[in-house]
Amino acid sequence: MYKSFITWGRYSLSVHQPAIRLVMRIGLFYIITTVACVQLLVARHSEAQSLAEIKVSLQLKNEGVRDVFRKIEKQTQLRFAFIENQIDDKAKFSLHKGAYRVSEVLDRTLSPLGLTYMNTGNVVYIIKRKSQSLKAVNFSQSDPTAELPVQYAEIKIPTIKGKVIDDKGEALPGVSILLKGTQQGTTTDIEGNFTINVPDQGAVLVFSFVGYISQEVPVGNQATLNVTLKVDQKILEEIVVVGFGTQKKQSVVGSIVQMDENVIKRNGNVTDLREALAGQLPGINAITSSGEPGGITTGESATNIFIRGQSTWNGGQPLVLVDNVERSMNNIDPNEVASISVLKDASATAVFGVKGANGVILITTKRGQQGKTKLNFNYTATAKVVSKVPEKLDSYETLVRKNEMIEREGVLNQPSWNDYMPYDIVTRYRMPQSAEYAAIYPNVDWAKAVFKDVGFSHRATLSAQGGSKAVQYFGSLAYLHEGDMFQDYDNGKGYKPSYNFDRFNFRSNIDVRITRTTKLKLNMAGYYSQKNTNYNNEGSTGRADQWMWSSAYFLPPNIFLPRYEDGLWGAYSEGGNNTVNPLAVIYNLGIRQTRATQLNSDFTLEQDLGFITKGLKASGMLFYDNTIRSEGGIYDITNHVRPAEAATNVAYKQIYPLLYKGPEQDPSEYTKYLPVSTDEYDWILRPWTIRQEEIRAANWDSSIPVERRLMYQLSSAG
């Protein structure tokens, strides 16, 4: 006989092995029995208490049972299920106005009719009980606490069991099964089996599963339902663009996602097709670094696309093919696009070699269809707002807190008292202000001073699509205007700067059936655009665009007004580059007009060689791309805006609030006019000049902005 030892600390106890097994079995049985009983008691208690704990406010005056149900449903989430012929509409009930438990009301109304109830969740089932004489009862006159002699019959709720399989006879786990018209449902287990309760024989069950055709099955008098779901062939037969061809969706093994023209339109009036991908496809990250109309200064896209994250520090942008030709997608109008496929993993991008290392984006443009010509015109207007900027304290609140800090640190840092501002002067910054105080004691919200509340962009497109058996065509014209977000100011120089962007797109795709086996494709597309900026990134004002954007975040509200009533721009020369007037930068550095013209053409000849081998095809492609960028506009003489520099061609004035003593004071005692001439002549405002449009390298791009490509491609498939 074997022995086992159980040890606690230093004490040991010797027991027989069979005894241990017996104790463990008894203990396990006791635990399981106890847990099961507790669960049954809790379930029964919660079911019995659910209707007893719900109260409703009711008043009945000779009303039927159906009226009682409706009133309870209006005040609760309960729903009643019953068989029509079980309800006697002749029975009427009355009840004083008051708060009653739902169980109490149902007992009083159903018991005289020989009915009882049982609830499962929010559904209350009305069922028969043992026979009892029918009589009308007026509860307003009877004892509400009186007990009725009720003998309950066995209550049964129809339960349906079954199994769901596919057309190959294999079980389908996870199939959704819903009781039609309700939220009650279940799912199949790993073996495809299910169990569900239904209110009556008229119930209908809805079976649905991804990739399969949904079915609605009436229950009837069946206790078992075996359902076969059929594959949805429409989904599997969708065409997906892969590499240099197409495949049916069911044959694709690589990681490929696709979006059609309806999904592209969801992102509204996007300037850049890259922006249309943002948030629409899994695994695609689109990061836009600038909201400047038309992209960054060079006219290139401000949006970078990363497929499955950034894989390299050197850009990591995916390869883009437009109708099987490597081209940029920056200036393609979204209304020209039929579909976009994104190839994400190595198996999908292998055909492109090292160029596809960061993923591949395949863009297919719309083509003609046989039938009558379809004209489509679309106009879209989009309102845009500035991204959220942080809330800042105004001048008064800032100076109050500055004084408080000086008061607290004055004992430890005596020199800080030199920056303390008397409270009577601080109050002059408080809003609302008089016109005089507003000029001398500025309180400027720079976000509102620089940016509009809303900016607008407009897009209009006109397309035609149609053709015959021999020729099909698609043509499109599109115009886009994207306005800037800057407040409008008159610089007084006779020209009006802006950061607007305008673009005109066109596309013509023609398919010609030369013979029964020969097809010619003629594609032409292009655009003309004009992007307005200023010369903030040329000369001594290199990259001065930062002065414009950062003002909403960093520029103090109390140093100057953007522009004074006499037309002079506000200045604070002691601050250097950190306090340059942002609106003076926007409106006094001329107008740079960057124009881009692109014309792309490709010719494809496809020959069906099925007479040699079934499915064999050959194709040849010739394409020619031509892109030119030019620049010109208005150059504002020396292109300076710093108020302390004599070369600046902007008239400023700087006001010193602490020198102001009263309205009778000579303004020259607290006002300084800038810039100051450094030679014997007074400073004057000089005229601007015209820069002729030229095709040349810019200081921010050393390459000559002309690009031409002539290439061909021969391929066969079978």
CSV table of N, CA and C in Angstrom, one decimal, residues 224-328:
chain,number,residue,atom,x,y,z
A,224,THR,N,-35.6,21.5,-35.1
A,224,THR,CA,-34.2,21.4,-35.5
A,224,THR,C,-34.0,22.0,-36.9
A,225,LEU,N,-33.0,22.9,-37.1
A,225,LEU,CA,-32.8,23.5,-38.4
A,225,LEU,C,-31.4,23.3,-38.8
A,226,ASN,N,-31.2,22.7,-40.0
A,226,ASN,CA,-29.9,22.6,-40.6
A,226,ASN,C,-29.8,23.5,-41.8
A,227,VAL,N,-28.8,24.4,-41.8
A,227,VAL,CA,-28.8,25.4,-42.8
A,227,VAL,C,-27.5,25.3,-43.5
A,228,THR,N,-27.6,25.5,-44.9
A,228,THR,CA,-26.4,25.5,-45.7
A,228,THR,C,-26.2,26.9,-46.3
A,229,LEU,N,-25.1,27.6,-46.1
A,229,LEU,CA,-24.8,28.9,-46.6
A,229,LEU,C,-24.0,28.7,-47.9
A,230,LYS,N,-24.3,29.5,-48.9
A,230,LYS,CA,-23.6,29.5,-50.2
A,230,LYS,C,-22.6,30.7,-50.2
A,231,VAL,N,-21.5,30.4,-50.9
A,231,VAL,CA,-20.4,31.4,-51.1
A,231,VAL,C,-21.0,32.5,-51.9
A,232,ASP,N,-20.6,33.8,-51.6
A,232,ASP,CA,-21.0,35.0,-52.4
A,232,ASP,C,-20.0,35.1,-53.5
A,233,GLN,N,-20.4,34.6,-54.7
A,233,GLN,CA,-19.4,34.7,-55.8
A,233,GLN,C,-19.1,36.1,-56.3
A,234,LYS,N,-20.0,37.0,-56.0
A,234,LYS,CA,-19.8,38.4,-56.4
A,234,LYS,C,-18.5,39.0,-55.8
A,235,ILE,N,-18.3,38.6,-54.5
A,235,ILE,CA,-17.2,39.1,-53.8
A,235,ILE,C,-15.9,38.5,-54.3
A,236,LEU,N,-15.9,37.2,-54.5
A,236,LEU,CA,-14.7,36.4,-55.0
A,236,LEU,C,-14.4,36.8,-56.4
A,237,GLU,N,-15.3,37.2,-57.2
A,237,GLU,CA,-15.1,37.5,-58.6
A,237,GLU,C,-14.7,39.0,-58.8
A,238,GLU,N,-14.6,39.8,-57.8
A,238,GLU,CA,-14.1,41.2,-57.9
A,238,GLU,C,-12.7,41.1,-58.5
A,239,ILE,N,-12.4,42.1,-59.4
A,239,ILE,CA,-11.1,42.2,-60.0
A,239,ILE,C,-10.2,43.1,-59.2
A,240,VAL,N,-9.0,42.6,-58.9
A,240,VAL,CA,-8.0,43.3,-58.2
A,240,VAL,C,-6.8,43.6,-59.0
A,241,VAL,N,-6.3,44.8,-59.1
A,241,VAL,CA,-5.1,45.1,-59.9
A,241,VAL,C,-3.9,44.6,-59.1
A,242,VAL,N,-3.1,43.8,-59.8
A,242,VAL,CA,-1.9,43.3,-59.1
A,242,VAL,C,-0.7,43.4,-60.1
A,243,GLY,N,0.3,44.1,-59.7
A,243,GLY,CA,1.5,44.2,-60.6
A,243,GLY,C,1.1,44.7,-62.0
A,244,PHE,N,1.4,44.0,-63.0
A,244,PHE,CA,1.1,44.5,-64.4
A,244,PHE,C,-0.1,43.8,-65.0
A,245,GLY,N,-1.1,43.4,-64.1
A,245,GLY,CA,-2.3,42.8,-64.6
A,245,GLY,C,-3.3,42.8,-63.6
A,246,THR,N,-4.3,41.9,-63.8
A,246,THR,CA,-5.4,41.8,-62.8
A,246,THR,C,-5.6,40.4,-62.5
A,247,GLN,N,-6.2,40.1,-61.3
A,247,GLN,CA,-6.6,38.8,-60.8
A,247,GLN,C,-7.9,38.9,-60.1
A,248,LYS,N,-8.6,37.7,-60.1
A,248,LYS,CA,-9.8,37.6,-59.3
A,248,LYS,C,-9.4,37.6,-57.8
A,249,LYS,N,-10.3,38.2,-57.0
A,249,LYS,CA,-10.0,38.4,-55.6
A,249,LYS,C,-9.7,37.0,-54.9
A,250,GLN,N,-10.3,36.0,-55.3
A,250,GLN,CA,-10.2,34.7,-54.7
A,250,GLN,C,-8.8,34.0,-54.9
A,251,SER,N,-8.1,34.5,-56.0
A,251,SER,CA,-6.8,33.9,-56.3
A,251,SER,C,-5.7,34.7,-55.8
A,252,VAL,N,-5.9,35.8,-55.1
A,252,VAL,CA,-4.9,36.7,-54.6
A,252,VAL,C,-4.4,36.1,-53.3
A,253,VAL,N,-3.0,35.9,-53.2
A,253,VAL,CA,-2.5,35.4,-51.9
A,253,VAL,C,-1.6,36.5,-51.2
A,254,GLY,N,-1.2,37.5,-51.9
A,254,GLY,CA,-0.4,38.6,-51.3
A,254,GLY,C,-1.3,39.6,-50.6
A,255,SER,N,-0.7,40.5,-49.8
A,255,SER,CA,-1.4,41.4,-49.0
A,255,SER,C,-1.7,42.7,-49.9
A,256,ILE,N,-3.0,42.7,-50.4
A,256,ILE,CA,-3.4,43.8,-51.3
A,256,ILE,C,-4.7,44.4,-50.8
A,257,VAL,N,-4.8,45.7,-50.7
A,257,VAL,CA,-6.0,46.4,-50.4
A,257,VAL,C,-6.4,47.3,-51.6
A,258,GLN,N,-7.7,47.5,-51.7
A,258,GLN,CA,-8.1,48.3,-52.9
A,258,GLN,C,-9.3,49.2,-52.5
A,259,MET,N,-9.3,50.4,-53.1
A,259,MET,CA,-10.5,51.3,-52.9
A,259,MET,C,-11.0,51.8,-54.3
A,260,ASP,N,-12.3,51.8,-54.4
A,260,ASP,CA,-12.9,52.3,-55.7
A,260,ASP,C,-13.2,53.8,-55.6
A,261,GLU,N,-13.8,54.3,-56.7
A,261,GLU,CA,-14.0,55.7,-56.8
A,261,GLU,C,-15.0,56.2,-55.7
A,262,ASN,N,-15.9,55.4,-55.3
A,262,ASN,CA,-16.9,55.8,-54.2
A,262,ASN,C,-16.1,56.1,-52.9
A,263,VAL,N,-15.1,55.2,-52.6
A,263,VAL,CA,-14.4,55.4,-51.4
A,263,VAL,C,-13.5,56.7,-51.5
A,264,ILE,N,-12.9,56.9,-52.7
A,264,ILE,CA,-12.1,58.1,-52.9
A,264,ILE,C,-12.8,59.3,-52.7
A,265,LYS,N,-14.1,59.4,-53.1
A,265,LYS,CA,-14.9,60.6,-52.9
A,265,LYS,C,-15.3,60.9,-51.5
A,266,ARG,N,-15.1,59.9,-50.6
A,266,ARG,CA,-15.5,60.2,-49.2
A,266,ARG,C,-14.7,61.3,-48.5
A,267,ASN,N,-13.4,61.4,-49.0
A,267,ASN,CA,-12.5,62.4,-48.4
A,267,ASN,C,-12.8,63.8,-48.9
A,268,GLY,N,-13.8,63.9,-49.8
A,268,GLY,CA,-14.3,65.2,-50.2
A,268,GLY,C,-13.3,65.9,-51.2
A,269,ASN,N,-13.2,67.2,-51.0
A,269,ASN,CA,-12.5,68.0,-52.0
A,269,ASN,C,-11.0,68.1,-51.7
A,270,VAL,N,-10.3,67.0,-51.8
A,270,VAL,CA,-8.9,67.0,-51.5
A,270,VAL,C,-8.1,67.5,-52.7
A,271,THR,N,-7.1,68.3,-52.5
A,271,THR,CA,-6.2,68.8,-53.5
A,271,THR,C,-5.3,67.8,-54.1
A,272,ASP,N,-4.8,67.0,-53.2
A,272,ASP,CA,-3.8,66.0,-53.5
A,272,ASP,C,-4.4,64.6,-53.3
A,273,LEU,N,-4.2,63.7,-54.3
A,273,LEU,CA,-4.8,62.4,-54.3
A,273,LEU,C,-4.2,61.6,-53.1
A,274,ARG,N,-3.0,61.9,-52.7
A,274,ARG,CA,-2.4,61.3,-51.5
A,274,ARG,C,-3.3,61.4,-50.3
A,275,GLU,N,-3.9,62.6,-50.1
A,275,GLU,CA,-4.7,62.8,-49.0
A,275,GLU,C,-6.0,62.0,-49.0
A,276,ALA,N,-6.4,61.5,-50.2
A,276,ALA,CA,-7.6,60.7,-50.3
A,276,ALA,C,-7.4,59.3,-49.7
A,277,LEU,N,-6.1,58.9,-49.5
A,277,LEU,CA,-5.8,57.6,-49.0
A,277,LEU,C,-5.8,57.6,-47.4
A,278,ALA,N,-5.8,58.8,-46.8
A,278,ALA,CA,-5.6,58.9,-45.4
A,278,ALA,C,-6.9,58.3,-44.7
A,279,GLY,N,-6.6,57.3,-43.9
A,279,GLY,CA,-7.7,56.7,-43.1
A,279,GLY,C,-8.6,55.8,-43.8
A,280,GLN,N,-8.4,55.5,-45.1
A,280,GLN,CA,-9.3,54.7,-45.9
A,280,GLN,C,-8.9,53.3,-46.1
A,281,LEU,N,-7.6,53.0,-45.9
A,281,LEU,CA,-7.1,51.6,-46.2
A,281,LEU,C,-6.2,51.2,-45.0
A,282,PRO,N,-6.3,49.9,-44.6
A,282,PRO,CA,-5.5,49.4,-43.5
A,282,PRO,C,-4.1,49.3,-43.9
A,283,GLY,N,-3.2,49.7,-42.9
A,283,GLY,CA,-1.8,49.6,-43.1
A,283,GLY,C,-1.2,50.8,-43.9
A,284,ILE,N,-2.0,51.8,-44.2
A,284,ILE,CA,-1.5,52.9,-44.9
A,284,ILE,C,-1.5,54.1,-44.0
A,285,ASN,N,-0.3,54.7,-43.8
A,285,ASN,CA,-0.2,55.9,-43.0
A,285,ASN,C,0.1,57.1,-43.9
A,286,ALA,N,-0.8,58.1,-43.8
A,286,ALA,CA,-0.6,59.4,-44.6
A,286,ALA,C,-0.3,60.5,-43.7
A,287,ILE,N,0.8,61.2,-43.8
A,287,ILE,CA,1.2,62.2,-42.9
A,287,ILE,C,1.4,63.5,-43.7
A,288,THR,N,0.6,64.5,-43.4
A,288,THR,CA,0.6,65.8,-44.1
A,288,THR,C,1.4,66.8,-43.2
A,289,SER,N,2.5,67.4,-43.7
A,289,SER,CA,3.3,68.2,-42.9
A,289,SER,C,2.9,69.7,-43.0
A,290,SER,N,2.1,70.1,-44.0
A,290,SER,CA,1.8,71.5,-44.2
A,290,SER,C,0.4,71.6,-44.8
A,291,GLY,N,-0.4,72.6,-44.4
A,291,GLY,CA,-1.7,72.9,-45.0
A,291,GLY,C,-1.6,73.9,-46.0
A,292,GLU,N,-0.4,74.3,-46.5
A,292,GLU,CA,-0.3,75.3,-47.5
A,292,GLU,C,-1.0,74.9,-48.8
A,293,PRO,N,-1.8,75.8,-49.4
A,293,PRO,CA,-2.5,75.4,-50.6
A,293,PRO,C,-1.5,75.0,-51.7
A,294,GLY,N,-1.7,73.9,-52.4
A,294,GLY,CA,-0.9,73.5,-53.4
A,294,GLY,C,0.4,72.7,-53.0
A,295,GLY,N,0.5,72.4,-51.7
A,295,GLY,CA,1.7,71.7,-51.2
A,295,GLY,C,2.7,72.7,-50.7
A,296,ILE,N,4.0,72.1,-50.7
A,296,ILE,CA,5.1,72.9,-50.1
A,296,ILE,C,5.6,73.9,-51.2
A,297,THR,N,6.6,74.7,-50.9
A,297,THR,CA,7.0,75.8,-51.7
A,297,THR,C,7.4,75.3,-53.1
A,298,THR,N,8.0,74.2,-53.3
A,298,THR,CA,8.3,73.7,-54.6
A,298,THR,C,7.1,73.3,-55.4
A,299,GLY,N,6.0,73.2,-54.8
A,299,GLY,CA,4.8,72.8,-55.5
A,299,GLY,C,4.6,71.3,-55.4
A,300,GLU,N,5.5,70.6,-54.7
A,300,GLU,CA,5.4,69.2,-54.5
A,300,GLU,C,4.4,68.9,-53.3
A,301,SER,N,4.0,67.6,-53.2
A,301,SER,CA,3.0,67.2,-52.2
A,301,SER,C,3.6,67.4,-50.8
A,302,ALA,N,2.7,67.9,-49.9
A,302,ALA,CA,3.1,68.0,-48.5
A,302,ALA,C,2.7,66.7,-47.7
A,303,THR,N,2.2,65.7,-48.4
A,303,THR,CA,1.8,64.4,-47.8
A,303,THR,C,2.7,63.3,-48.1
A,304,ASN,N,3.2,62.6,-47.1
A,304,ASN,CA,4.1,61.4,-47.3
A,304,ASN,C,3.2,60.2,-46.9
A,305,ILE,N,3.4,59.2,-47.7
A,305,ILE,CA,2.7,57.9,-47.5
A,305,ILE,C,3.6,56.8,-47.1
A,306,PHE,N,3.3,56.2,-46.0
A,306,PHE,CA,4.1,55.0,-45.5
A,306,PHE,C,3.3,53.8,-45.4
A,307,ILE,N,3.7,52.7,-46.1
A,307,ILE,CA,3.0,51.5,-46.1
A,307,ILE,C,3.6,50.6,-45.0
A,308,ARG,N,2.7,50.2,-44.0
A,308,ARG,CA,3.2,49.4,-42.9
A,308,ARG,C,4.3,50.1,-42.2
A,309,GLY,N,4.3,51.4,-42.0
A,309,GLY,CA,5.3,52.1,-41.2
A,309,GLY,C,6.5,52.5,-42.1
A,310,GLN,N,7.3,53.4,-41.5
A,310,GLN,CA,8.4,53.9,-42.2
A,310,GLN,C,9.6,52.9,-42.1
A,311,SER,N,10.1,52.4,-43.2
A,311,SER,CA,11.1,51.4,-43.2
A,311,SER,C,12.5,51.9,-43.4
A,312,THR,N,12.7,53.1,-43.8
A,312,THR,CA,14.0,53.7,-44.0
A,312,THR,C,14.0,55.2,-43.7
A,313,TRP,N,15.2,55.7,-43.3
A,313,TRP,CA,15.3,57.1,-43.0
A,313,TRP,C,15.4,57.9,-44.3
A,314,ASN,N,15.6,57.3,-45.4
A,314,ASN,CA,15.8,58.0,-46.7
A,314,ASN,C,14.5,58.1,-47.4
A,315,GLY,N,13.4,58.7,-46.8
A,315,GLY,CA,12.2,58.9,-47.5
A,315,GLY,C,11.2,57.7,-47.3
A,316,GLY,N,11.5,56.6,-47.9
A,316,GLY,CA,10.7,55.4,-47.7
A,316,GLY,C,9.3,55.5,-48.4
A,317,GLN,N,9.2,56.2,-49.5
A,317,GLN,CA,8.0,56.4,-50.2
A,317,GLN,C,7.7,55.2,-51.2
A,318,PRO,N,6.5,54.9,-51.3
A,318,PRO,CA,6.2,53.7,-52.2
A,318,PRO,C,6.3,54.1,-53.7
A,319,LEU,N,6.4,53.0,-54.5
A,319,LEU,CA,6.4,53.2,-55.9
A,319,LEU,C,5.0,53.4,-56.4
A,320,VAL,N,4.8,54.4,-57.3
A,320,VAL,CA,3.5,54.7,-57.8
A,320,VAL,C,3.4,54.5,-59.3
A,321,LEU,N,2.4,53.7,-59.7
A,321,LEU,CA,2.2,53.5,-61.2
A,321,LEU,C,0.8,53.9,-61.5
A,322,VAL,N,0.7,54.8,-62.5
A,322,VAL,CA,-0.5,55.3,-63.0
A,322,VAL,C,-0.8,54.6,-64.4
A,323,ASP,N,-1.8,53.8,-64.5
A,323,ASP,CA,-2.1,53.0,-65.7
A,323,ASP,C,-0.8,52.3,-66.2
A,324,ASN,N,-0.1,51.6,-65.2
A,324,ASN,CA,1.1,50.8,-65.5
A,324,ASN,C,2.3,51.6,-65.9
A,325,VAL,N,2.3,52.9,-65.7
A,325,VAL,CA,3.5,53.8,-65.9
A,325,VAL,C,3.9,54.5,-64.6
A,326,GLU,N,5.2,54.5,-64.4
A,326,GLU,CA,5.7,55.1,-63.2
A,326,GLU,C,5.6,56.6,-63.3
A,327,ARG,N,4.6,57.2,-62.5
A,327,ARG,CA,4.4,58.6,-62.5
A,327,ARG,C,4.0,59.1,-61.1
A,328,SER,N,4.0,60.4,-61.0
A,328,SER,CA,3.6,61.0,-59.7
A,328,SER,C,2.1,61.1,-59.6
